[in-house]
XYZ file of C-alpha atoms in Angstrom:
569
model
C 4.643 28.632 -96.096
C 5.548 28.415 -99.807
C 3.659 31.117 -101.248
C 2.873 33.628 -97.994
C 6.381 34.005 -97.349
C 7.689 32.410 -93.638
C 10.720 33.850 -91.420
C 12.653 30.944 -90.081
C 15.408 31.400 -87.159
C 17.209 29.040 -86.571
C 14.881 26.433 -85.792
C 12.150 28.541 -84.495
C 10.046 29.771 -87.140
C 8.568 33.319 -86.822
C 5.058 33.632 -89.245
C 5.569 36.985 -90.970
C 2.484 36.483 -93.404
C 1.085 39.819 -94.015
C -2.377 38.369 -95.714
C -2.972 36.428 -92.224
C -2.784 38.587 -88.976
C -2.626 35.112 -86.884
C 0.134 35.069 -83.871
C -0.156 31.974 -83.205
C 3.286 30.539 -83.999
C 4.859 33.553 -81.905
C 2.814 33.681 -78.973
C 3.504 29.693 -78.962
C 7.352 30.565 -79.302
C 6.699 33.287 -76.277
C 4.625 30.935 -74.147
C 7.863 28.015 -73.907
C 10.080 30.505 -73.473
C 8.410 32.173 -70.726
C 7.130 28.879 -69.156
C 11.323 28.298 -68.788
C 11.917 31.973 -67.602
C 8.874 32.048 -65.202
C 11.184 30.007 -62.948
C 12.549 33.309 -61.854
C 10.407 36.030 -63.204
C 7.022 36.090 -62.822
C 6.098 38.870 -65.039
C 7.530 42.091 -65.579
C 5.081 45.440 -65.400
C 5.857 49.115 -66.394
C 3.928 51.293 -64.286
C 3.167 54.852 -65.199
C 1.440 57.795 -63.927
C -1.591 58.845 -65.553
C -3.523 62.728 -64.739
C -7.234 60.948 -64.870
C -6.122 57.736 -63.559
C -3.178 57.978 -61.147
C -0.470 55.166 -61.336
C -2.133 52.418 -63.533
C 0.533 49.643 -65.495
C 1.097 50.594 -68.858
C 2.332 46.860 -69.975
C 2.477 43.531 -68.517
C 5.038 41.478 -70.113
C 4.704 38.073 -71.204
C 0.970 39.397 -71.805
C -0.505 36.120 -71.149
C 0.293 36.531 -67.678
C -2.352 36.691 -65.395
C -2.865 39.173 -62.620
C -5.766 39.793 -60.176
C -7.292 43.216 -60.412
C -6.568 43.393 -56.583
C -2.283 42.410 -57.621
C -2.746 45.101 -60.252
C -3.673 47.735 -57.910
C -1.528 46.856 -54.674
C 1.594 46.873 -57.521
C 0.079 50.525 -58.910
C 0.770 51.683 -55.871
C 4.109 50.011 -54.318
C 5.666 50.887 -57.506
C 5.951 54.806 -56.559
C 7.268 56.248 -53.755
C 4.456 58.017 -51.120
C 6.210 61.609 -51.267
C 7.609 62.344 -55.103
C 9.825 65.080 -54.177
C 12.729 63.643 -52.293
C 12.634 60.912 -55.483
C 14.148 62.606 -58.012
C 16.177 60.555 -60.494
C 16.333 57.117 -60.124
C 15.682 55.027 -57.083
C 15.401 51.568 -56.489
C 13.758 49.443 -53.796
C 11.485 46.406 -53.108
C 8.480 44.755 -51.890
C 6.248 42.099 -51.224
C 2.623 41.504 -51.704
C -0.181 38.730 -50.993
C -1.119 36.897 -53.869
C -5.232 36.793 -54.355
C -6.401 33.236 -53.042
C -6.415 30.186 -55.438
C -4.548 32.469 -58.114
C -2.990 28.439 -59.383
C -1.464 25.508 -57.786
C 1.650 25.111 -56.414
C 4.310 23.979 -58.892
C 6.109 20.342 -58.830
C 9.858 22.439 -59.568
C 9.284 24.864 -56.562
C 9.098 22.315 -54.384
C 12.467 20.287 -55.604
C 13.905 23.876 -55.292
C 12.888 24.766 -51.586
C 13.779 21.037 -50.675
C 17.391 21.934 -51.827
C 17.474 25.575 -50.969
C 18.378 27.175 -47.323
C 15.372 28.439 -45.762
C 16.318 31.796 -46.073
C 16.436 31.359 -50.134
C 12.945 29.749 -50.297
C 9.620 30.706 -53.033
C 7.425 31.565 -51.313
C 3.646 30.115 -52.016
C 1.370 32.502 -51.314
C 4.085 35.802 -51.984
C 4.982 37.827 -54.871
C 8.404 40.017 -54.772
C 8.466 42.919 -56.384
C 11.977 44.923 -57.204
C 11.594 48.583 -58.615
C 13.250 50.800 -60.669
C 11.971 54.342 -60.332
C 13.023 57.502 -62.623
C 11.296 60.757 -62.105
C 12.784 63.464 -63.893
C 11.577 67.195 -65.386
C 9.867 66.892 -69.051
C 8.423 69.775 -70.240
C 6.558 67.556 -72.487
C 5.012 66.205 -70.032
C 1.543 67.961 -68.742
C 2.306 67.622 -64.925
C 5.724 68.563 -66.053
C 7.851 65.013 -65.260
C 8.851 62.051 -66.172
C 7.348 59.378 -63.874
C 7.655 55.190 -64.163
C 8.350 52.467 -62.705
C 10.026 49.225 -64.284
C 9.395 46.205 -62.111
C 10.256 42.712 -61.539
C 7.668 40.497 -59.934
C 9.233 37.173 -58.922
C 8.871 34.701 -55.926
C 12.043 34.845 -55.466
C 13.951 36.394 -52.608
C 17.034 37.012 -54.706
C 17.459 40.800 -53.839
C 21.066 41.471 -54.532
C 20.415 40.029 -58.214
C 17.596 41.862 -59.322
C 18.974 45.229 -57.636
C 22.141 44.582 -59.862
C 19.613 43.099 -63.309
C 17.528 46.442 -62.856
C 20.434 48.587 -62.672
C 22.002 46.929 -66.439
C 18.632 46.634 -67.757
C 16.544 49.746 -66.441
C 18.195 52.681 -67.809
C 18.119 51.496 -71.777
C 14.370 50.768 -71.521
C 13.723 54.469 -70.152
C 15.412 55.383 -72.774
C 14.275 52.678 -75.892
C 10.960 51.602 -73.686
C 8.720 48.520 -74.757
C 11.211 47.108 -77.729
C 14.218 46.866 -75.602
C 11.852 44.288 -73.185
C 11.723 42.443 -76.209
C 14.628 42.600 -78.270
C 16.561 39.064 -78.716
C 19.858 37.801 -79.336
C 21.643 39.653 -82.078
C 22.990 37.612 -83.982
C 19.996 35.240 -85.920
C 19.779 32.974 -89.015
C 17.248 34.237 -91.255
C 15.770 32.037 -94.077
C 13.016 33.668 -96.704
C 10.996 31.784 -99.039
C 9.614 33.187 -101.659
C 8.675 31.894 -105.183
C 10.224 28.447 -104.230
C 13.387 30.474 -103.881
C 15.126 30.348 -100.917
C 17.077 33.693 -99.604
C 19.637 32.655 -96.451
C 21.188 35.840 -94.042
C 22.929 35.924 -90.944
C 23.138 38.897 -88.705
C 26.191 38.774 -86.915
C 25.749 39.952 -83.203
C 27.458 43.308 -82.308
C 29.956 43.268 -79.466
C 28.940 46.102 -77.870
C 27.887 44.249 -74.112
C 29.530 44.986 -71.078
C 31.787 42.808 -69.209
C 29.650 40.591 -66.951
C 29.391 41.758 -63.039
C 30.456 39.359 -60.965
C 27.701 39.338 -57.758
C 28.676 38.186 -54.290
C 25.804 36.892 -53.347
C 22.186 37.121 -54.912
C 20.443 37.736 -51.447
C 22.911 39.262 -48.938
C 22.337 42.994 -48.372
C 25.106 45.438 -47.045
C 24.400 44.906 -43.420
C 26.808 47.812 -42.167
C 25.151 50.597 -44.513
C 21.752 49.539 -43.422
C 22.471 49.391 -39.677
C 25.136 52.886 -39.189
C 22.516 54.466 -36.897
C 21.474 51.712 -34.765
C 24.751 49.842 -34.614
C 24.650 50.257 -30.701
C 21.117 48.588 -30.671
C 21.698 45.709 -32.876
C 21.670 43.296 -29.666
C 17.775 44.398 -29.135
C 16.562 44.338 -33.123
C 18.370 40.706 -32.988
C 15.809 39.613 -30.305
C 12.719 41.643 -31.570
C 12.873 40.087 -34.814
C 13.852 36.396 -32.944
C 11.110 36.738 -31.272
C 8.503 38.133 -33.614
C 7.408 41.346 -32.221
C 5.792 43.724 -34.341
C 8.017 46.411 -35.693
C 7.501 49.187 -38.045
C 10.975 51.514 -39.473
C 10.039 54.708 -40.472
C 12.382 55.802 -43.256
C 12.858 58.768 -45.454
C 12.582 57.050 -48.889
C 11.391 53.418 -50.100
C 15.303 52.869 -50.845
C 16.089 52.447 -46.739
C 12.677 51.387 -46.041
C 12.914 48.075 -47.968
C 16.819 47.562 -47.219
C 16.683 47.864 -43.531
C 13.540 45.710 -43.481
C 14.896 43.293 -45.654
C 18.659 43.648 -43.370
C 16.072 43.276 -40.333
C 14.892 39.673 -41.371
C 17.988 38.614 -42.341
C 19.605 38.804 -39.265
C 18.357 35.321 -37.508
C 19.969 33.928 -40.461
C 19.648 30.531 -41.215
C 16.878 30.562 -38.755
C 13.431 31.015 -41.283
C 11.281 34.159 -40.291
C 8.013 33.036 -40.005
C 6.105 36.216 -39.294
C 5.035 38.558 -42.238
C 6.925 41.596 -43.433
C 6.766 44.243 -46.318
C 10.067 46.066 -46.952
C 7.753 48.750 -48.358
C 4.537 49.776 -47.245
C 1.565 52.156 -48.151
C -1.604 53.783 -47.339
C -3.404 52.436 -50.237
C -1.920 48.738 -49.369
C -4.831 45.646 -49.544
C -3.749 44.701 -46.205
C -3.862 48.601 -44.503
C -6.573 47.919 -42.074
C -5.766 44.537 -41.154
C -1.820 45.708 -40.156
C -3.690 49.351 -38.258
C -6.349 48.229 -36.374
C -6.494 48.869 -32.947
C -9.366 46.887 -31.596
C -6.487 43.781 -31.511
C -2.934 43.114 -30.429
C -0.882 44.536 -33.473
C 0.264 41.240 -35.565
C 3.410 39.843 -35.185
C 5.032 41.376 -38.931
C 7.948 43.935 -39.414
C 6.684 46.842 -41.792
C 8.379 49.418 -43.781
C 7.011 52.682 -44.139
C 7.535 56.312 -45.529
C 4.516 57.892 -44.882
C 4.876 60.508 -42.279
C 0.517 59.680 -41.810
C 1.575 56.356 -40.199
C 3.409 57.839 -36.882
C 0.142 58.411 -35.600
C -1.434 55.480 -36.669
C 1.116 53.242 -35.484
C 1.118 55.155 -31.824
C 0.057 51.804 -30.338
C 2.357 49.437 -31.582
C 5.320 48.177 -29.206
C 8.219 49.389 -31.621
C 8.850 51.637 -34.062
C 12.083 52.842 -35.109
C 12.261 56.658 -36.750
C 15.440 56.863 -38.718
C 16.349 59.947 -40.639
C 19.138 60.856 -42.839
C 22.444 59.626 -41.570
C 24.332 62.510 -39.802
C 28.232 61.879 -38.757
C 29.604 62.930 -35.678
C 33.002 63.514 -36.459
C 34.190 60.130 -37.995
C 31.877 58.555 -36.658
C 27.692 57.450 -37.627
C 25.360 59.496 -34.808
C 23.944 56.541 -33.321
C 19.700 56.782 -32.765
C 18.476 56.804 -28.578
C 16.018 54.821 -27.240
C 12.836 56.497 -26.691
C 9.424 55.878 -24.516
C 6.790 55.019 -26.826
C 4.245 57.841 -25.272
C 6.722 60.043 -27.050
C 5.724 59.375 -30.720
C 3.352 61.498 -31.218
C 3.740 64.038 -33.609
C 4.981 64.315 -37.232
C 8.020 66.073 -36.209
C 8.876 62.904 -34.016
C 12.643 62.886 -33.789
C 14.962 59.580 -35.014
C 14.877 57.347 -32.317
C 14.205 53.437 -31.391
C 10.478 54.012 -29.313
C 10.018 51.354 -27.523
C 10.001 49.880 -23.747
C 11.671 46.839 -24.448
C 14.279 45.244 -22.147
C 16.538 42.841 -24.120
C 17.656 39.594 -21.976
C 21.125 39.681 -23.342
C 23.935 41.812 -22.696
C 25.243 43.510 -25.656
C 28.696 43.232 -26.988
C 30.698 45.784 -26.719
C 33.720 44.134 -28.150
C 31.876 43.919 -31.392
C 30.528 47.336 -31.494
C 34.324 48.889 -30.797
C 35.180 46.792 -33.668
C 33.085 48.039 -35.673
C 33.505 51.940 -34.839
C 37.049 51.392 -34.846
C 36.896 49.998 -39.047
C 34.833 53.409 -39.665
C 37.957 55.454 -38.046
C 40.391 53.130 -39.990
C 38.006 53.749 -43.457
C 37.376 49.797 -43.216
C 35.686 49.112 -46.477
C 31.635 48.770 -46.170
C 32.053 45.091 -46.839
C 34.789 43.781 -44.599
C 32.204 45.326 -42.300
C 29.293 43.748 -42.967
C 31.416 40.862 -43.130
C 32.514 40.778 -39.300
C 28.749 41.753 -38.962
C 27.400 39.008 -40.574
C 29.876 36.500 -38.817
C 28.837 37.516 -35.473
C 25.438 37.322 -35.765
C 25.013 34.036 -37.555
C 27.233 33.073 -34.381
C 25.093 34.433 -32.183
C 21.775 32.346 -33.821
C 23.791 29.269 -33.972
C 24.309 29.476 -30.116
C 21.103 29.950 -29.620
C 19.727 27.306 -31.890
C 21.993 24.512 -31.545
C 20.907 23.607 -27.862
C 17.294 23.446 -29.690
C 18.648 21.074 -32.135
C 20.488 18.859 -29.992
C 17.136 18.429 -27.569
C 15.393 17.997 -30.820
C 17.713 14.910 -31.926
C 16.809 13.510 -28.811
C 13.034 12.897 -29.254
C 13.847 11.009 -32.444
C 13.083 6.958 -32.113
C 16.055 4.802 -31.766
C 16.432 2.746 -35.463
C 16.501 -0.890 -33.693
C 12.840 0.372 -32.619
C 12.007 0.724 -36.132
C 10.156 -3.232 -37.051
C 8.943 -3.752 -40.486
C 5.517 -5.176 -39.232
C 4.618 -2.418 -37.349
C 3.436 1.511 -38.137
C 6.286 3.325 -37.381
C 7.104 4.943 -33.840
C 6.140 8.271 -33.197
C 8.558 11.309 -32.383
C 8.385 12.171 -28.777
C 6.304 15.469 -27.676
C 8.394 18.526 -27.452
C 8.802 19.606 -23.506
C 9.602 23.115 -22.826
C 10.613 21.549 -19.151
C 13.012 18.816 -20.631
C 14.330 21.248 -23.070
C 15.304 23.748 -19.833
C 16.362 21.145 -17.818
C 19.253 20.533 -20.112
C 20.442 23.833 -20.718
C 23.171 23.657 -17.714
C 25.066 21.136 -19.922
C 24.611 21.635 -23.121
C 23.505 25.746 -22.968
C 24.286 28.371 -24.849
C 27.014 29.667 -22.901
C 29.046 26.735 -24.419
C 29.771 28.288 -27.795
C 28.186 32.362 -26.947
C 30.416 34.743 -24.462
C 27.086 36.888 -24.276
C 25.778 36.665 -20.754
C 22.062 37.171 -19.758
C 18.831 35.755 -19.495
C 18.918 32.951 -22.060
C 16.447 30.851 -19.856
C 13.948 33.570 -19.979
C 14.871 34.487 -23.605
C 14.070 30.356 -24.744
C 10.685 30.810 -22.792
C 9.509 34.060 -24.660
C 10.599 32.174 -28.193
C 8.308 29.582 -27.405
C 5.182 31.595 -27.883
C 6.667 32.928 -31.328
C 6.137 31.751 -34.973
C 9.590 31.785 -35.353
C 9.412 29.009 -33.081
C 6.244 27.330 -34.469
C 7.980 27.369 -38.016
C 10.930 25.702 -36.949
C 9.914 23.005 -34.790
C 7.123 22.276 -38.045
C 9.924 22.510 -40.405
C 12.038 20.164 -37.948
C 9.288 17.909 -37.364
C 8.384 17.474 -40.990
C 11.928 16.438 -42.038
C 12.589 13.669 -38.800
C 8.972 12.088 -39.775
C 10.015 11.985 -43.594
C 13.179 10.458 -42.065
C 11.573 7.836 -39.985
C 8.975 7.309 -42.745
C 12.669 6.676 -45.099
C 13.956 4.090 -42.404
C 10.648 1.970 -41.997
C 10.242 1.823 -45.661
C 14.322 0.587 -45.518
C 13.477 -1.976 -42.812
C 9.967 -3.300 -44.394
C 11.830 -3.291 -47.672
C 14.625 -5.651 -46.096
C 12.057 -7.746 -44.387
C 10.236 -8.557 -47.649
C 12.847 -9.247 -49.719
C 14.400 -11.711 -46.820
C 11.329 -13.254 -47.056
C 10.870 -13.376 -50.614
C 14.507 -15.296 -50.674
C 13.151 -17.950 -47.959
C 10.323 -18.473 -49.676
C 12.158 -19.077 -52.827
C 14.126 -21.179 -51.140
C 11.382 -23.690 -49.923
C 9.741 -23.659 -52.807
C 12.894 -24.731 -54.391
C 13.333 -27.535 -52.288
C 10.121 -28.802 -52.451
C 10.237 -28.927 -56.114
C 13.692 -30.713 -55.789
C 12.619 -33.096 -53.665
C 9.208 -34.038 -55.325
C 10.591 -33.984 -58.729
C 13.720 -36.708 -56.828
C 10.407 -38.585 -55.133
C 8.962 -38.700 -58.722
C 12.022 -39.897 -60.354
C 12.858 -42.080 -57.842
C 9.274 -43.926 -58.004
C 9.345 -44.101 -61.733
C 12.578 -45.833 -61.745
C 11.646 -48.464 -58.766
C 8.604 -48.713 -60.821
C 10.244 -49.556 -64.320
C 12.421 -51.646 -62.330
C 10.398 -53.808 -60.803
C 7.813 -54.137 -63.600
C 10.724 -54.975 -65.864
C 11.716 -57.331 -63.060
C 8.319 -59.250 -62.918
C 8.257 -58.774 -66.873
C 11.277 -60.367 -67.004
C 10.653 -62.997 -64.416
C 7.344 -64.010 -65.883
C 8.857 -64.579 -68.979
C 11.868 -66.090 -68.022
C 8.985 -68.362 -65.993
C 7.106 -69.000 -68.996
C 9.810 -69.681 -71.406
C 10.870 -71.939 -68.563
C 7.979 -74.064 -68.011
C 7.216 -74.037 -71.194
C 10.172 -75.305 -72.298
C 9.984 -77.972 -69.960
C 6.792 -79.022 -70.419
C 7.351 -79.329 -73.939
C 10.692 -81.128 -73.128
C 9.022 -83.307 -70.936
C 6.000 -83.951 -73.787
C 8.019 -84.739 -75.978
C 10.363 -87.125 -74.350
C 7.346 -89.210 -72.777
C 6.121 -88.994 -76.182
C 9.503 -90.325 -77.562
C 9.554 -92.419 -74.252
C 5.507 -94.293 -74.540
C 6.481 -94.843 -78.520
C 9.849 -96.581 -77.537
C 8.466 -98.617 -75.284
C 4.726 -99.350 -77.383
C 7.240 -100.227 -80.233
C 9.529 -102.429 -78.011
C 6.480 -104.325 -76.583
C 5.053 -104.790 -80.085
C 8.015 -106.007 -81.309
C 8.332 -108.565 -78.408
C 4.835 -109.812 -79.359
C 5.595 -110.387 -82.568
C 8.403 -112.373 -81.643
């Protein structure tokens, strides 16, 4: 804009016109970049605490993003910790709310992602993840005398060890700069001003002032050891709760080991999907409280994280519930949690314990928890821990899964039975039966030195979602497979069919276009033939008939003029 003046950087202009208060140019700018960026963030809120209105966001950011009143509120309140006063400073943790019904379709690069992605890195469709960054501190300018809010990232993305390590670079400079930091961009920028059809060119040059870049591990895994010190002796029995799907609710003393030992929880049947529900972090005030607390039905099958001492006695009647407390040594070594009857959780002072009447159909193995006691004697870092941790138990899910696999190989259609005329053949019912019947051969025990009830632990799995997701997710890909090798076959068949056809077609043209030629020529032949005969005929007889006129005619005047002459004589 000649005359009103325009910022240009680099090749995205920015309208600084201060005669025309339109934004349209930068809100355009905003939208594409955020269309890009909403890949992995949804939106990112700041969440405050406010005397007259109690937690309430303060900004939403990209503010074209679109929440639900009823996401608005269930994020007010997951953002803050139940109980304020063990929270002082900063803490961090995460959650995971419903999204309202029909919020917007499903979106074509989400599902190229998840078709690539292991099912434990998935989006989720009908999800939001939310990761926190929580600072209460004093502020005597403050009426209620401290500083309370919340920055969070709302993605639908299960990336937890990333955004744990993005809040801690980016969290502590917006306390400290707030709103501008959210939106400050690159440095260094190529400014161009025109004014007065003069042009005025400037280059900021970018400050190196970042820090060097942190390297992560891995952008989901969680330190396994740390989460599970107390309960290392009872890791055999949460692997087969959460196999199975049993409802489960950890009791924790801040939102910080609520969400990480839910999160650790699920984890475990890794690569196995869970298929039940879960929320690392859970409150009173949650959209969901009285669906997860009633007690005129079975309690659903969905692990929950909680801080609120109110919830011991509301979640009396559920099978399991694990109190843990801080973690107390004795001597070197983590004071491991008992297991408790249920009856016993009763009152708020409820002890740390694993209530529950549960009878695990394994054995556990003590060889791994010796290990592991032993590294904590020897000061074995947290992460060679979690390490041998993680090894074991994705051992210990293979073993288990792998008979289910190979059974589940064996329904599939043999390819010669595949025709191209024909629908395709349909995957053989899955038969609990069958399945057992092969389990002497080709059971667990062939790759798992755990012994037990595996029979009776296959049976239970069979009435779980985690059970029902797979054999979907397994059934899904082997009918996309067979659907693959029909098209493949009918494909084939058609094009060898195509090529015979071309190949008659060919000939008959040959040999009609031959027929023709060879008519036409027999034709010209013998026309030229007769032609030439009948002339040859007619020149003939012609000829001869005029020879022979003319030599009777030569002949009768002879002879008239002989026999005159003799009369005279």
């Amino acid at each position: 804009m000649e005359d009103g003046g325009r910022w240009s950087r680099g090749s995205d202009p920015v309208v600084m016109n201060p005669f025309d208060g339109s934004e349209d140019a930068d809100r355009g700018a905003c939208r594409s970049t955020w269309a890009r960026f909403s890949s992995w963030l949804e939106c990112v809120c700041v969440v405050t605490f406010d005397l007259e209105l109690g937690q309430a966001i303060e900004l939403v950011y990209p503010q074209d993003v679109k929440l639900t009143e009823k996401e608005k509120t269930s994020i007010c309140y997951l953002s803050f910790p139940d109980s304020y006063s063990g929270c002082l400073g900063d803490t961090q943790f995460s959650f995971r709310l419903r999204q309202s019904v029909g919020r917007r379709a499903w979106r074509l690069q989400e599902d190229v992602y998840n078709r690539d992605a292991p099912a434990t890195l998935q989006t989720e469709a009908s999800h939001f993840f939310g990761y926190v960054y929580f600072r209460q501190v004093k502020d005597v300018s403050v009426r209620r005398g401290y500083f309370q809010k919340s920055l969070v990232l709302v993605s639908r993305l299960p990336y937890y060890g990333m955004f744990h390590s993005l809040l801690q670079a980016v969290a502590p400079e917006f306390f400290e700069k707030l709103q501008p930091c959210l939106e400050a961009g690159d440095d260094s920028q190529i400014y161009d001003l025109t004014l007065c059809k003069s042009r005025l060119h400037t280059r900021t040059e970018r400050q190196n002032v970042l820090p060097a870049p942190t390297v992560l591990p891995s952008v989901h895994e969680l330190d396994l050891f740390k989460c599970f010190q107390p309960v290392l002796v009872h890791l055999q029995m949460f692997w087969e709760l959460v196999l199975l799907g049993e409802p489960l609710v950890v009791m924790a003393p801040s939102p910080t080991v609520s969400s990480e030992t839910v999160l650790a929880l699920i984890s475990i049947i890794s690569p196995l999907r869970f298929c039940c529900d879960f929320r690392p972090y859970f409150t009173v005030h949650d959209s969901e409280f009285r669906e997860f607390t009633t007690r005129t039905q079975a309690p659903p099958n969905v692990v929950l994280g909680v801080t609120n001492p109110f919830f011991i006695k509301t979640f009396q009647n559920w099978p399991h519930v694990v109190r843990l407390g801080e973690t107390k040594m004795a001597g070197d070594l983590p004071k491991q949690v008992k297991v408790k009857k249920p009856s016993k959780l009763k009152t708020l002072e409820t002890k740390p314990g694993v209530y529950t009447a549960f009878k695990t159909f394994l054995h556990k193995d003590k060889i791994l928890i010796k290990r592991l006691l032993r590294g904590i004697q020897r000061k074995r870092p947290s992460e060679v821990q979690s390490a041998i941790l993680r090894r074991h138990l994705l051992e210990l899910t293979q073993s288990f899964i792998i008979p289910l696999e190979r059974y589940m190989a064996s329904l599939m259609p043999l390819q010669r039975s595949v025709t191209p005329w024909k629908t395709p053949p349909q995957i053989r019912p899955f038969s609990q039966e069958d399945f057992m019947s092969t389990l002497d051969q080709t059971g667990p025990q062939l790759t798992s030195g755990l012994k037990g009830d595996w029979t009776g632990l296959y049976r239970k799995f069979f009435r779980s979602p985690n059970f029902d997701g797979w054999y979907r997710h397994r059934h899904k890909e082997m009918t996309q497979k067979l659907e693959s090798l029909h098209l493949e076959v009918l494909s084939d068949a058609v094009s060898h069919t195509l090529a015979a056809n071309q190949k008659t077609e060919t000939e008959i043209i040959y040999h009609t276009l031959a027929a023709n030629q060879k008519t036409e020529t027999e034709i010209i032949y013998h026309t030229l033939a007769a032609n030439q005969k009948s002339d040859t005929g007619i020149i003939y007889h012609t000829l001869a008939a005029n020879q022979k006129s003319d030599t009777g005619i030569i002949y009768h005047t002879l002879a008239a003029n002989q026999k005159s002459d003799t009369g005279i004589t």
